[in-house]
Coordinates of C-alpha atoms in Angstrom, one line a residue:
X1 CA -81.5 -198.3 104.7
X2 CA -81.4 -198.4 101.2
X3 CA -82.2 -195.2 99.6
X4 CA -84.9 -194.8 96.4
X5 CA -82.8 -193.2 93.1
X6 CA -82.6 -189.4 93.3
X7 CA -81.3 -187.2 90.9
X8 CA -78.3 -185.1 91.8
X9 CA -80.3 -182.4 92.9
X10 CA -82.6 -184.3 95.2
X11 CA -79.7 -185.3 97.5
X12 CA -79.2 -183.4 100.6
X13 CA -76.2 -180.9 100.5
X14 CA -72.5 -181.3 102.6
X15 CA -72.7 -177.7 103.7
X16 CA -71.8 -177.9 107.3
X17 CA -68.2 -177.4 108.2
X18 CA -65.5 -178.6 110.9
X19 CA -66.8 -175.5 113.0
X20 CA -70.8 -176.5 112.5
X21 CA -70.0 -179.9 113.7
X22 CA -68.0 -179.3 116.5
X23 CA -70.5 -176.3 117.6
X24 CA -74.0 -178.6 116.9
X25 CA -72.2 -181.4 119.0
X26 CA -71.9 -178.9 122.0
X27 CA -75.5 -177.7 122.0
X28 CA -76.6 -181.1 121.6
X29 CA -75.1 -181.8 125.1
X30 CA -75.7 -178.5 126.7
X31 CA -79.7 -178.0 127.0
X32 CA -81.7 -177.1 129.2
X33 CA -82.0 -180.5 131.2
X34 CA -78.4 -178.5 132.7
X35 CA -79.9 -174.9 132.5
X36 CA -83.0 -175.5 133.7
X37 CA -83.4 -179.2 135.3
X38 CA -80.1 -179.1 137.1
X39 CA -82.1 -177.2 139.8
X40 CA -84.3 -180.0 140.7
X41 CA -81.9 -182.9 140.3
X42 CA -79.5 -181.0 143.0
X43 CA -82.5 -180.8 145.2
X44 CA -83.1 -184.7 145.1
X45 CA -79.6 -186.0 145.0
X46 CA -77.7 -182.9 146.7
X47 CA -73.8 -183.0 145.6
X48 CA -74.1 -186.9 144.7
X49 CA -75.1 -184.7 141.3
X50 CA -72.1 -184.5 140.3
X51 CA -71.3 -187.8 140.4
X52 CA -74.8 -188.9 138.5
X53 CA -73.5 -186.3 135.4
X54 CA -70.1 -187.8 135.3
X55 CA -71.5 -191.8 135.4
X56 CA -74.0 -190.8 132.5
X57 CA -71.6 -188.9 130.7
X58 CA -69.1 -191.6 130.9
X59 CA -71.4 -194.3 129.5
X60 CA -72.7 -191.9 126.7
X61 CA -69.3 -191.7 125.7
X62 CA -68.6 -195.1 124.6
X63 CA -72.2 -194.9 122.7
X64 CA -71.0 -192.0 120.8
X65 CA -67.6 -194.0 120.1
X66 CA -69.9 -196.8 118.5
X67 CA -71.7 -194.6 116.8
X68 CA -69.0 -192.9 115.1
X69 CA -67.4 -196.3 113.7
X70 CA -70.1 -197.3 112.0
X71 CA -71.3 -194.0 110.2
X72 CA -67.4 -193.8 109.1
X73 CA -68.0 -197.6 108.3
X74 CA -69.9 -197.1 105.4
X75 CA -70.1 -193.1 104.2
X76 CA -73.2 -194.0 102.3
X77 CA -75.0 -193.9 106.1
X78 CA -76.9 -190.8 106.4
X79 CA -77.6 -191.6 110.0
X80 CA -77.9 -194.3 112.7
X81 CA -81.0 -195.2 110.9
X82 CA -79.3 -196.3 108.0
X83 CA -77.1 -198.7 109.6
X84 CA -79.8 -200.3 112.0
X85 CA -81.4 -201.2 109.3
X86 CA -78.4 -202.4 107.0
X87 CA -77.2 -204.4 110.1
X88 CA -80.0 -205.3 111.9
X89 CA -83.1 -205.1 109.5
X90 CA -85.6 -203.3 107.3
X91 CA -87.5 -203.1 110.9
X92 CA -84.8 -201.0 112.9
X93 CA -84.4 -198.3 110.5
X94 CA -88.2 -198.2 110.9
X95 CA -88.2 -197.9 114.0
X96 CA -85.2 -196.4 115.3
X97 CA -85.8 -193.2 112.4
X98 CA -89.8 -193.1 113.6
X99 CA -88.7 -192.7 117.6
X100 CA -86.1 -190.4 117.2
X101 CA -88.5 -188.0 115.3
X102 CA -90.6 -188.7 118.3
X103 CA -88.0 -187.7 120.7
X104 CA -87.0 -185.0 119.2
X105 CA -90.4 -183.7 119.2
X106 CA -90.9 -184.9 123.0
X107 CA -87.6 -182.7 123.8
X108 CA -88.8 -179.9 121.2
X109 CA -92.4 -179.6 123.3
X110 CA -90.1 -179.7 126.3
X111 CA -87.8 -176.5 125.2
X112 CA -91.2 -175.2 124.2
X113 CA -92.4 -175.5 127.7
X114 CA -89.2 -174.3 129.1
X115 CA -88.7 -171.0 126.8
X116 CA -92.6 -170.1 128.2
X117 CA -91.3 -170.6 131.3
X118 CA -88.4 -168.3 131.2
X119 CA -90.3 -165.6 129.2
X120 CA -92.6 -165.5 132.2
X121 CA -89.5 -163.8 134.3
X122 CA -89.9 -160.7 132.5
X123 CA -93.6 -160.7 131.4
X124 CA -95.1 -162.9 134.4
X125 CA -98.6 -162.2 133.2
X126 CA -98.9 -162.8 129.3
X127 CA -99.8 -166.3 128.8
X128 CA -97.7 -168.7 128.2
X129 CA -99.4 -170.0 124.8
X130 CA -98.1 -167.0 123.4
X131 CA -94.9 -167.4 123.7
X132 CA -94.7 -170.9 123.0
X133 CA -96.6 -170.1 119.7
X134 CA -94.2 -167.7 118.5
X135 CA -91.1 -170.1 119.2
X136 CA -92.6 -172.8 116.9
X137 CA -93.1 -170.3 114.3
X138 CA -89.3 -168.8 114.3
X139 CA -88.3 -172.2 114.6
X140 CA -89.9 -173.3 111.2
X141 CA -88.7 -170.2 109.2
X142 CA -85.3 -170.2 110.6
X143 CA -84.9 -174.0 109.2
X144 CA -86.5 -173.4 106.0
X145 CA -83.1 -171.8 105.1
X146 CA -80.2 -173.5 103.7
X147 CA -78.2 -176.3 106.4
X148 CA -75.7 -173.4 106.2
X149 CA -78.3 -170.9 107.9
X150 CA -79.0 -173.3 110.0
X151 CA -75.3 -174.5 111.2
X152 CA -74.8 -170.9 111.7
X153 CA -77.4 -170.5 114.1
X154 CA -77.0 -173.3 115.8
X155 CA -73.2 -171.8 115.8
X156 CA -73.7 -169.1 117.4
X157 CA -76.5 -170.5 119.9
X158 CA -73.8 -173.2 121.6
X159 CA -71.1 -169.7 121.4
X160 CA -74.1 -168.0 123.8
X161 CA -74.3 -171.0 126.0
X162 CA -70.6 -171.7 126.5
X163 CA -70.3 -168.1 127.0
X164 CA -72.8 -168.1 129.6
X165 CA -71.4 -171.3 131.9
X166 CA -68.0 -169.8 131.6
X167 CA -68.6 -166.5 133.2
X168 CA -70.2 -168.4 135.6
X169 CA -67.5 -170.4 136.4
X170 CA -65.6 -167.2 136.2
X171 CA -67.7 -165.2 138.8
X172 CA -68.6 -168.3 141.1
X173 CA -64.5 -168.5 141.6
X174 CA -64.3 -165.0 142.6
X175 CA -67.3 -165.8 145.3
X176 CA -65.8 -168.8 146.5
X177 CA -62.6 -167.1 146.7
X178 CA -63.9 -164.0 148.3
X179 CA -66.1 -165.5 150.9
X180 CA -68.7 -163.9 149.3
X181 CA -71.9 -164.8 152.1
X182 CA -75.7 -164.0 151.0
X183 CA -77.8 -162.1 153.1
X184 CA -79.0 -164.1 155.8
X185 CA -77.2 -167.0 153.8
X186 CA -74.0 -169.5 154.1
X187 CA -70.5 -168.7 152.7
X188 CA -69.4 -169.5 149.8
X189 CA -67.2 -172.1 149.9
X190 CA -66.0 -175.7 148.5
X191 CA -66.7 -177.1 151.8
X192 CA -70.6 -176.4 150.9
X193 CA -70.2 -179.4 149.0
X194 CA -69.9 -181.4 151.9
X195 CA -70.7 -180.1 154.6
X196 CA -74.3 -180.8 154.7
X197 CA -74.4 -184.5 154.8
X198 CA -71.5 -185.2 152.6
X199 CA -72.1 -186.2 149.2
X200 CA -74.7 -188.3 149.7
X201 CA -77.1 -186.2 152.0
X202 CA -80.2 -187.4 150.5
X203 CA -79.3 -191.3 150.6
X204 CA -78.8 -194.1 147.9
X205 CA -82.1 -193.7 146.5
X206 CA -81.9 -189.7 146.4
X207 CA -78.3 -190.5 144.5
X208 CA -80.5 -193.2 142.0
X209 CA -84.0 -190.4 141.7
X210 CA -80.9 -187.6 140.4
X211 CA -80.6 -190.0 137.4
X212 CA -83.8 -188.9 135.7
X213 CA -83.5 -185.2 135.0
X214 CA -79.8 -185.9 134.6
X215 CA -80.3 -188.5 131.8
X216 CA -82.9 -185.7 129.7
X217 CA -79.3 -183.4 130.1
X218 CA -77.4 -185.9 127.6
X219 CA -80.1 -186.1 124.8
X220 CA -79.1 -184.9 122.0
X221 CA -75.5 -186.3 122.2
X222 CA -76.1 -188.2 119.3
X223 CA -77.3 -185.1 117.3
X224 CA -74.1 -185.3 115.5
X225 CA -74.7 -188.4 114.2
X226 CA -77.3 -186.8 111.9
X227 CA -75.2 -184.4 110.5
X228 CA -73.0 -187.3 108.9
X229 CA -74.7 -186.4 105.1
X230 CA -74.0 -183.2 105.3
X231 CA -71.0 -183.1 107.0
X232 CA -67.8 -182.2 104.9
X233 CA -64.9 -184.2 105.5
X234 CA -66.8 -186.3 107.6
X235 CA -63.7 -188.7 108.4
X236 CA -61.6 -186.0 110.1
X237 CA -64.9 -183.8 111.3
X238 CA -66.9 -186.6 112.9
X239 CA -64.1 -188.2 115.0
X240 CA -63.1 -184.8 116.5
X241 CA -66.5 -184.3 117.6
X242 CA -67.0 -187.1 119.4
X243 CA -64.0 -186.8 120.8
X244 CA -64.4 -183.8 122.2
X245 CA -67.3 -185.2 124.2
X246 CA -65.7 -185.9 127.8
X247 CA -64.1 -182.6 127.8
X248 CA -67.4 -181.0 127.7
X249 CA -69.3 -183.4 130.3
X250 CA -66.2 -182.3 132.5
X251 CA -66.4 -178.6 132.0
X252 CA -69.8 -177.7 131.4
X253 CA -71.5 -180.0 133.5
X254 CA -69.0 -180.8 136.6
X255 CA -67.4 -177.8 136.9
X256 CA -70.3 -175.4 136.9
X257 CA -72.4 -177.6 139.2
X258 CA -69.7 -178.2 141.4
X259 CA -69.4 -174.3 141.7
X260 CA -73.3 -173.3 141.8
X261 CA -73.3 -175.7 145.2
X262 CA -70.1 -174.2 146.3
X263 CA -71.7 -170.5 146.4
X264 CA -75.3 -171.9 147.1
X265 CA -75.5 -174.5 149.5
X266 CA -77.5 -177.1 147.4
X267 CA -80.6 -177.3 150.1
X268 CA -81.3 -173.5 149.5
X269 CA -81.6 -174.3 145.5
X270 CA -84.7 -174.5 144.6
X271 CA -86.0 -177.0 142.1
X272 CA -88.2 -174.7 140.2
X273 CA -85.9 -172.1 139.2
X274 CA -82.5 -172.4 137.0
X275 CA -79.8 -172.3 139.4
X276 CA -77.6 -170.5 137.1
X277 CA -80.4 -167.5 137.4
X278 CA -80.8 -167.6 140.8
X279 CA -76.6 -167.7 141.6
X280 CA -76.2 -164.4 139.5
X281 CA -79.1 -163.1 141.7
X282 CA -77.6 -164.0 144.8
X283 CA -74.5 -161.9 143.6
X284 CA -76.5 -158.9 143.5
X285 CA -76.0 -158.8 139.2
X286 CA -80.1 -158.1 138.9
X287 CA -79.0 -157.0 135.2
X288 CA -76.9 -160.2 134.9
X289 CA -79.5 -162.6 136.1
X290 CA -81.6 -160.9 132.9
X291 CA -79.1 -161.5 131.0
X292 CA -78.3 -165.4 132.6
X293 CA -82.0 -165.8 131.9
X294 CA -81.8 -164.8 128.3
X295 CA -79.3 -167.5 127.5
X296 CA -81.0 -169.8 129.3
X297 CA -84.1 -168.7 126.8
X298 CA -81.9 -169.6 123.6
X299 CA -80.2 -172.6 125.2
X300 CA -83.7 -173.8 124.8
X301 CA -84.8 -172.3 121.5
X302 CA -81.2 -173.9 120.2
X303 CA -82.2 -177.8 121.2
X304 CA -85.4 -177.1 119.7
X305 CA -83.7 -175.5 116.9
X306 CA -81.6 -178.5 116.4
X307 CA -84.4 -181.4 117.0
X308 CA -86.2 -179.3 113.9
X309 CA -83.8 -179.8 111.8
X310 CA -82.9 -183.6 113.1
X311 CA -86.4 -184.6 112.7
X312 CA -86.7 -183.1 109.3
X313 CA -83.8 -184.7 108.2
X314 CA -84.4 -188.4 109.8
X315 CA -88.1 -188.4 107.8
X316 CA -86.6 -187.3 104.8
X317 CA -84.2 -190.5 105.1
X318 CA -87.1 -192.4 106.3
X319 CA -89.1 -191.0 103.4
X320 CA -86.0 -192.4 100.7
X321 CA -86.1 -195.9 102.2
X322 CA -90.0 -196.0 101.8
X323 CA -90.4 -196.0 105.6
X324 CA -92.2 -192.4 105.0
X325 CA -94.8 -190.9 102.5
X326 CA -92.8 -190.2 99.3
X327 CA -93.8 -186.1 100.0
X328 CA -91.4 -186.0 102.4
X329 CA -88.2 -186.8 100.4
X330 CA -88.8 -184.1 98.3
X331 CA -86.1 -180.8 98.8
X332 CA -86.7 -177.6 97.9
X333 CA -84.0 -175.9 96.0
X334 CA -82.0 -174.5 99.0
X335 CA -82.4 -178.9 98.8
X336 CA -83.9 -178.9 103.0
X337 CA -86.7 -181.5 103.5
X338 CA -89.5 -178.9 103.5
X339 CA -92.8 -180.9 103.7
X340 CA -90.8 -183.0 106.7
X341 CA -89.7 -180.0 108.2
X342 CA -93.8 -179.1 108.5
X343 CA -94.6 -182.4 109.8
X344 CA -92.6 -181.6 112.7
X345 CA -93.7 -178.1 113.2
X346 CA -97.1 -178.9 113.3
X347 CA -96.8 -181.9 115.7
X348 CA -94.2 -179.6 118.1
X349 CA -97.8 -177.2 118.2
X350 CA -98.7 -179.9 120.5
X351 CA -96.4 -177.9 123.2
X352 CA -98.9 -174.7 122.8
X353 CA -101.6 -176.8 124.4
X354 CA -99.9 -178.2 126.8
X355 CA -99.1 -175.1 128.5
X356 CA -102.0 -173.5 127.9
X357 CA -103.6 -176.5 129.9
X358 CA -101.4 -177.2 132.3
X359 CA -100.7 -175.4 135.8
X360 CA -97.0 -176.0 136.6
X361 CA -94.3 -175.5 134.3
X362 CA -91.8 -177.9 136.0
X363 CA -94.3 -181.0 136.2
X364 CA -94.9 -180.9 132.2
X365 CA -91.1 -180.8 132.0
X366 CA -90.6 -183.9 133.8
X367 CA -93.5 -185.5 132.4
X368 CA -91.9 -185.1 128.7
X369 CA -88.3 -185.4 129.5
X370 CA -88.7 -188.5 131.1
X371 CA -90.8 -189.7 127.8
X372 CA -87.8 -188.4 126.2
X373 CA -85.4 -190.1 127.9
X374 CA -86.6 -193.1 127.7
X375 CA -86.8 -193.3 124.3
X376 CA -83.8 -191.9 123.4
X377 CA -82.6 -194.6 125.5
X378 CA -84.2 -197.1 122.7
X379 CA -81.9 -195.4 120.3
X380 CA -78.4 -195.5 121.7
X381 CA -79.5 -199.4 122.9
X382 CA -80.1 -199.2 118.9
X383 CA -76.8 -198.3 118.4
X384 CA -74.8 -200.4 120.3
X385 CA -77.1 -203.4 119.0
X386 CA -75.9 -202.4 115.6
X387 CA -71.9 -202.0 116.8
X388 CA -72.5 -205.9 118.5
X389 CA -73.6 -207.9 114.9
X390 CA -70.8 -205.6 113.4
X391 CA -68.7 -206.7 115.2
X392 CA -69.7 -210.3 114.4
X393 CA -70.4 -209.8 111.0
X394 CA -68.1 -207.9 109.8
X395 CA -64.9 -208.5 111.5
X396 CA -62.9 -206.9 108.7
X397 CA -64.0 -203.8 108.2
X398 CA -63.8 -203.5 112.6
X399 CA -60.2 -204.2 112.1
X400 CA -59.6 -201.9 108.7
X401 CA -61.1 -198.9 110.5
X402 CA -59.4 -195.8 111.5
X403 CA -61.9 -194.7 114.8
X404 CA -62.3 -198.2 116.8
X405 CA -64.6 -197.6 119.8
X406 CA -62.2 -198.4 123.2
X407 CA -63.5 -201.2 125.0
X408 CA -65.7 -202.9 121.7
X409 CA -67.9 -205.4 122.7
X410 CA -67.7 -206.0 126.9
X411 CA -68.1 -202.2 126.8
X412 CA -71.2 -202.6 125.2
X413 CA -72.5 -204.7 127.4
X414 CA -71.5 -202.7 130.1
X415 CA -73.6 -199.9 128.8
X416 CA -76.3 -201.4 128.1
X417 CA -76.5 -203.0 131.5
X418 CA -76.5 -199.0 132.7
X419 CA -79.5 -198.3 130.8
X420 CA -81.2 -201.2 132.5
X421 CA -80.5 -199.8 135.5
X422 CA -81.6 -196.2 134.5
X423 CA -85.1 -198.0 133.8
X424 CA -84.8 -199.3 137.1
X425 CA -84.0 -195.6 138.5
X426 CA -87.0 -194.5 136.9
X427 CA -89.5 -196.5 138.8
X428 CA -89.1 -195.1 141.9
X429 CA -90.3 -191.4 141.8
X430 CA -94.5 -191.2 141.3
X431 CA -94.0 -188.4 138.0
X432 CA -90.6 -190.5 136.1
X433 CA -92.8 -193.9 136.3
X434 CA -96.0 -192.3 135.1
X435 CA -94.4 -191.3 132.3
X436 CA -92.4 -195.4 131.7
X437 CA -96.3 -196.5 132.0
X438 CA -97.1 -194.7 129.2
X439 CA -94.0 -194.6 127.2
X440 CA -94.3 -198.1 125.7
X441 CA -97.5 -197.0 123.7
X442 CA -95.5 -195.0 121.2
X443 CA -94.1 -198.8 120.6
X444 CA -97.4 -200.7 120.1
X445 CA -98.2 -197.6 117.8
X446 CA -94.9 -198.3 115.6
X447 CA -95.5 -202.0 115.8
X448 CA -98.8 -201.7 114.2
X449 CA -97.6 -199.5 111.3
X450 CA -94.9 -201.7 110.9
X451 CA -97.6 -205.1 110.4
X452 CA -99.1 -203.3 107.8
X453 CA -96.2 -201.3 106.1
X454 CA -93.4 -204.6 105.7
X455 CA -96.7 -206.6 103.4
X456 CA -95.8 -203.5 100.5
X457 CA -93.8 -205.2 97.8
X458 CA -91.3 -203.0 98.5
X459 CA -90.6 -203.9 101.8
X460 CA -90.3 -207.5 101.5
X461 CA -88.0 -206.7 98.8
X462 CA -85.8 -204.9 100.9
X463 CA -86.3 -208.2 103.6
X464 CA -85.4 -210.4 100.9
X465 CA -82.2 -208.2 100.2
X466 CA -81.4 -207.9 103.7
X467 CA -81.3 -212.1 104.1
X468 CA -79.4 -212.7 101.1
X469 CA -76.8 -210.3 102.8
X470 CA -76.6 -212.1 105.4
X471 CA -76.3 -215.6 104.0
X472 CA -73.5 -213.7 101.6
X473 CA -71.6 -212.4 104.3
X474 CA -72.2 -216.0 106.6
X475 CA -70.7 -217.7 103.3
X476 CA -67.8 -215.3 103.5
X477 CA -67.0 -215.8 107.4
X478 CA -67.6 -219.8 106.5
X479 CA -64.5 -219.6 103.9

């Protein structure tokens, strides 16, 4: 995406170090789809779970891989926006920057719905607008600070969550190892994890319905990818960050689900509470479950902190490349997006009414995170579109660059045959293929704006420049 002439001061600022990279990439893989939607995904696929995180997290891994190449590609990229639309077409950094705002603001409204939720555990009567209302608002201030603010809250929000799985790694140990037994309750042991129907209790299509919740879990993975223009050092920060990904998937996602099952047999875990609440519960920590329940609070208020600032960031780029009102490229002088930082606020408000409306917290959750998922889904296909006509197009910068993704192209494909089958997966549960049904509206919406907004003489400019490229770069390959 070609970006409009700024002055010096209109560019957005590399304030976010090794430290805010490597801590933003963590909270955008721990959220509450593990804090708060682990509970129902044991309860439909049992300990076949843990299997569903590690497939997902596997697959996500090579999308991240591709990712990273191409932003380090070309360190004029601001985001995977910017090389959709450089490798694909004025029309993919349309829509690829206009549908991750909109999940980001799905998954925002979802954290919205969730925080409500977990406030109810100490003040079960005050309504749930209220709460909701107030997180948007802290939300919007908090990011109207400089990147830096923002990387160190986000810092010290993914220190609170690792904190929090660790201890209760830590304390489900010393129950497992102790034989700790609930009252009235099983034993805590490893063998829970089998026990009860083996890994598969629930069958092959329990093992596919865990695929849903499991899949919201991983959003945000790619949050990293937005940090790329303001990222210092972004050829020795970004690499380590994505790197770092299967070490996560194994620690904070395998590891503490395969001990909540071990202390709590995964039939007695109820899908509308966090199990991580309920297992410091069960160990008699009443204090500790408050305390469990406040992480679980800012795990959420941290994704939603983080698709703020992601959103804001993707309409400013949209806003440079004419994709986007020209208001919204403006910067303030702390130089963050302000007017697109708004945009989003006022949209994520959309989250107050919805629990004011609605009855159950948990089915608004898996109406939006499946919405969510789905489209987030569009973007890493996105991505690994763009890797594939890299690869074809530009075969020398592929073999020139320092972070090749493993596997290249039949890994691709591989992947993307996974997220066919994830679409598959989420046809066959009532609530997940509601939500596919409606999803593709957000699409017919984009494809109309798009009709009208390429007939501007700036955007067929832009289509002009993008053909010439490519007969250029076919001329090259040619000689």
């Amino acid at each position: 995406m070609s970006e409009q002439t700024l002055p010096e001061a209109e560019h957005l600022s590399r304030q976010l170090s090794n430290r805010h990279i490597q801590l933003i990439a963590i909270g955008g893989a721990i959220g509450t789809g593990l804090f708060m939607g682990s509970g129902k995904t044991v309860s439909l696929a049992g300990p076949s779970v843990i299997f569903v995180y590690m497939i997902i997290g596997f697959m996500l891994f090579f999308v991240m891989r591709a990712m990273g190449e191409l932003l380090l590609s070309n360190l004029e990229y601001k985001s995977f926006a910017d090389f959709a639309a450089d490798l694909l077409g004025p029309w993919a950094g349309f829509f690829t920057g206009w549908t991750y705002w909109f999940c980001w603001i799905v998954t925002g409204v979802a954290e919205v719905v969730a925080i409500a939720g977990y406030v109810a555990f100490w003040w079960p009567d005050l309504p749930l607008w209220i709460p909701a209302l107030v997180t948007v608002a802290v939300l919007i201030t908090l990011n109207l600070a400089t990147v830096r603010a923002f990387g160190e809250t986000e810092f010290w929000f993914a220190m609170i969550k690792i904190v929090a799985i660790l201890a209760l790694i830590v304390v489900g140990l010393v129950m497992v190892l102790s034989h700790f037994r609930a009252p009235g309750g099983a034993v805590a042991s490893l063998s829970n994890l089998w026990d009860d129907g083996g890994f598969f209790p629930t069958g092959p299509m329990g093992f596919v319905a865990g695929f849903q919740i499991a899949t919201f879990a991983f959003v945000g993975i790619e949050l990293v990818g937005t940090t790329a223009a303001e990222a210092r050092d972004p050829e020795r920060n970004l690499p380590r960050a994505v790197n770092s990904i299967p070490v996560r998937v194994m620690l904070f996602y395998v590891a503490a689900l395969v001990i909540i099952i071990a202390v709590t047999p995964w039939r007695e875990i109820s899908p509308d509470r966090s199990p991580f609440v309920a297992m410091f519960s069960l160990a008699g920590l009443g204090i500790a479950a408050s305390v469990v329940n406040f992480v679980v609070l800012t795990s959420a208020a941290s994704s939603a902190n983080s698709g703020i600032y992601s959103t804001s960031r993707m309409v400013y780029g949209l806003s440079c490349g004419g994709d986007a009102p020209a208001s919204f490229g403006r910067l303030t002088s702390r130089r963050v997006p302000a007017n697109a930082l708004f945009l989003s606020g006022v949209v994520l408000l959309s989250s107050v009414v919805m629990v004011a409306a609605g009855d159950s917290i948990i089915a608004a959750f898996t109406l939006v995170t499946t919405i969510s998922s789905l489209c987030f889904m569009f973007i890493w296909t996105i991505i690994l579109s763009s890797y594939l006509v890299y690869r074809r197009r530009r075969p020398q910068q592929h073999s020139a660059s320092p972070f090749k993704m493993p596997g290249g192209v039949v890994m691709c494909w591989v992947v993307l045959a996974f997220f066919v089958f994830l679409v598959w997966a989420f046809t066959q549960k009532s609530d997940t293929l509601q939500a596919l049904l409606v999803t593709p509206a957000w699409f017919v919406v984009l494809g109309i704006a798009w009709a009208f907004l390429r007939r501007r003489l700036g955007h067929k400019a832009r289509e002009a420049a993008f053909r010439a490229a490519l007969e250029a770069e076919s001329a090259d390959s040619a000689d």
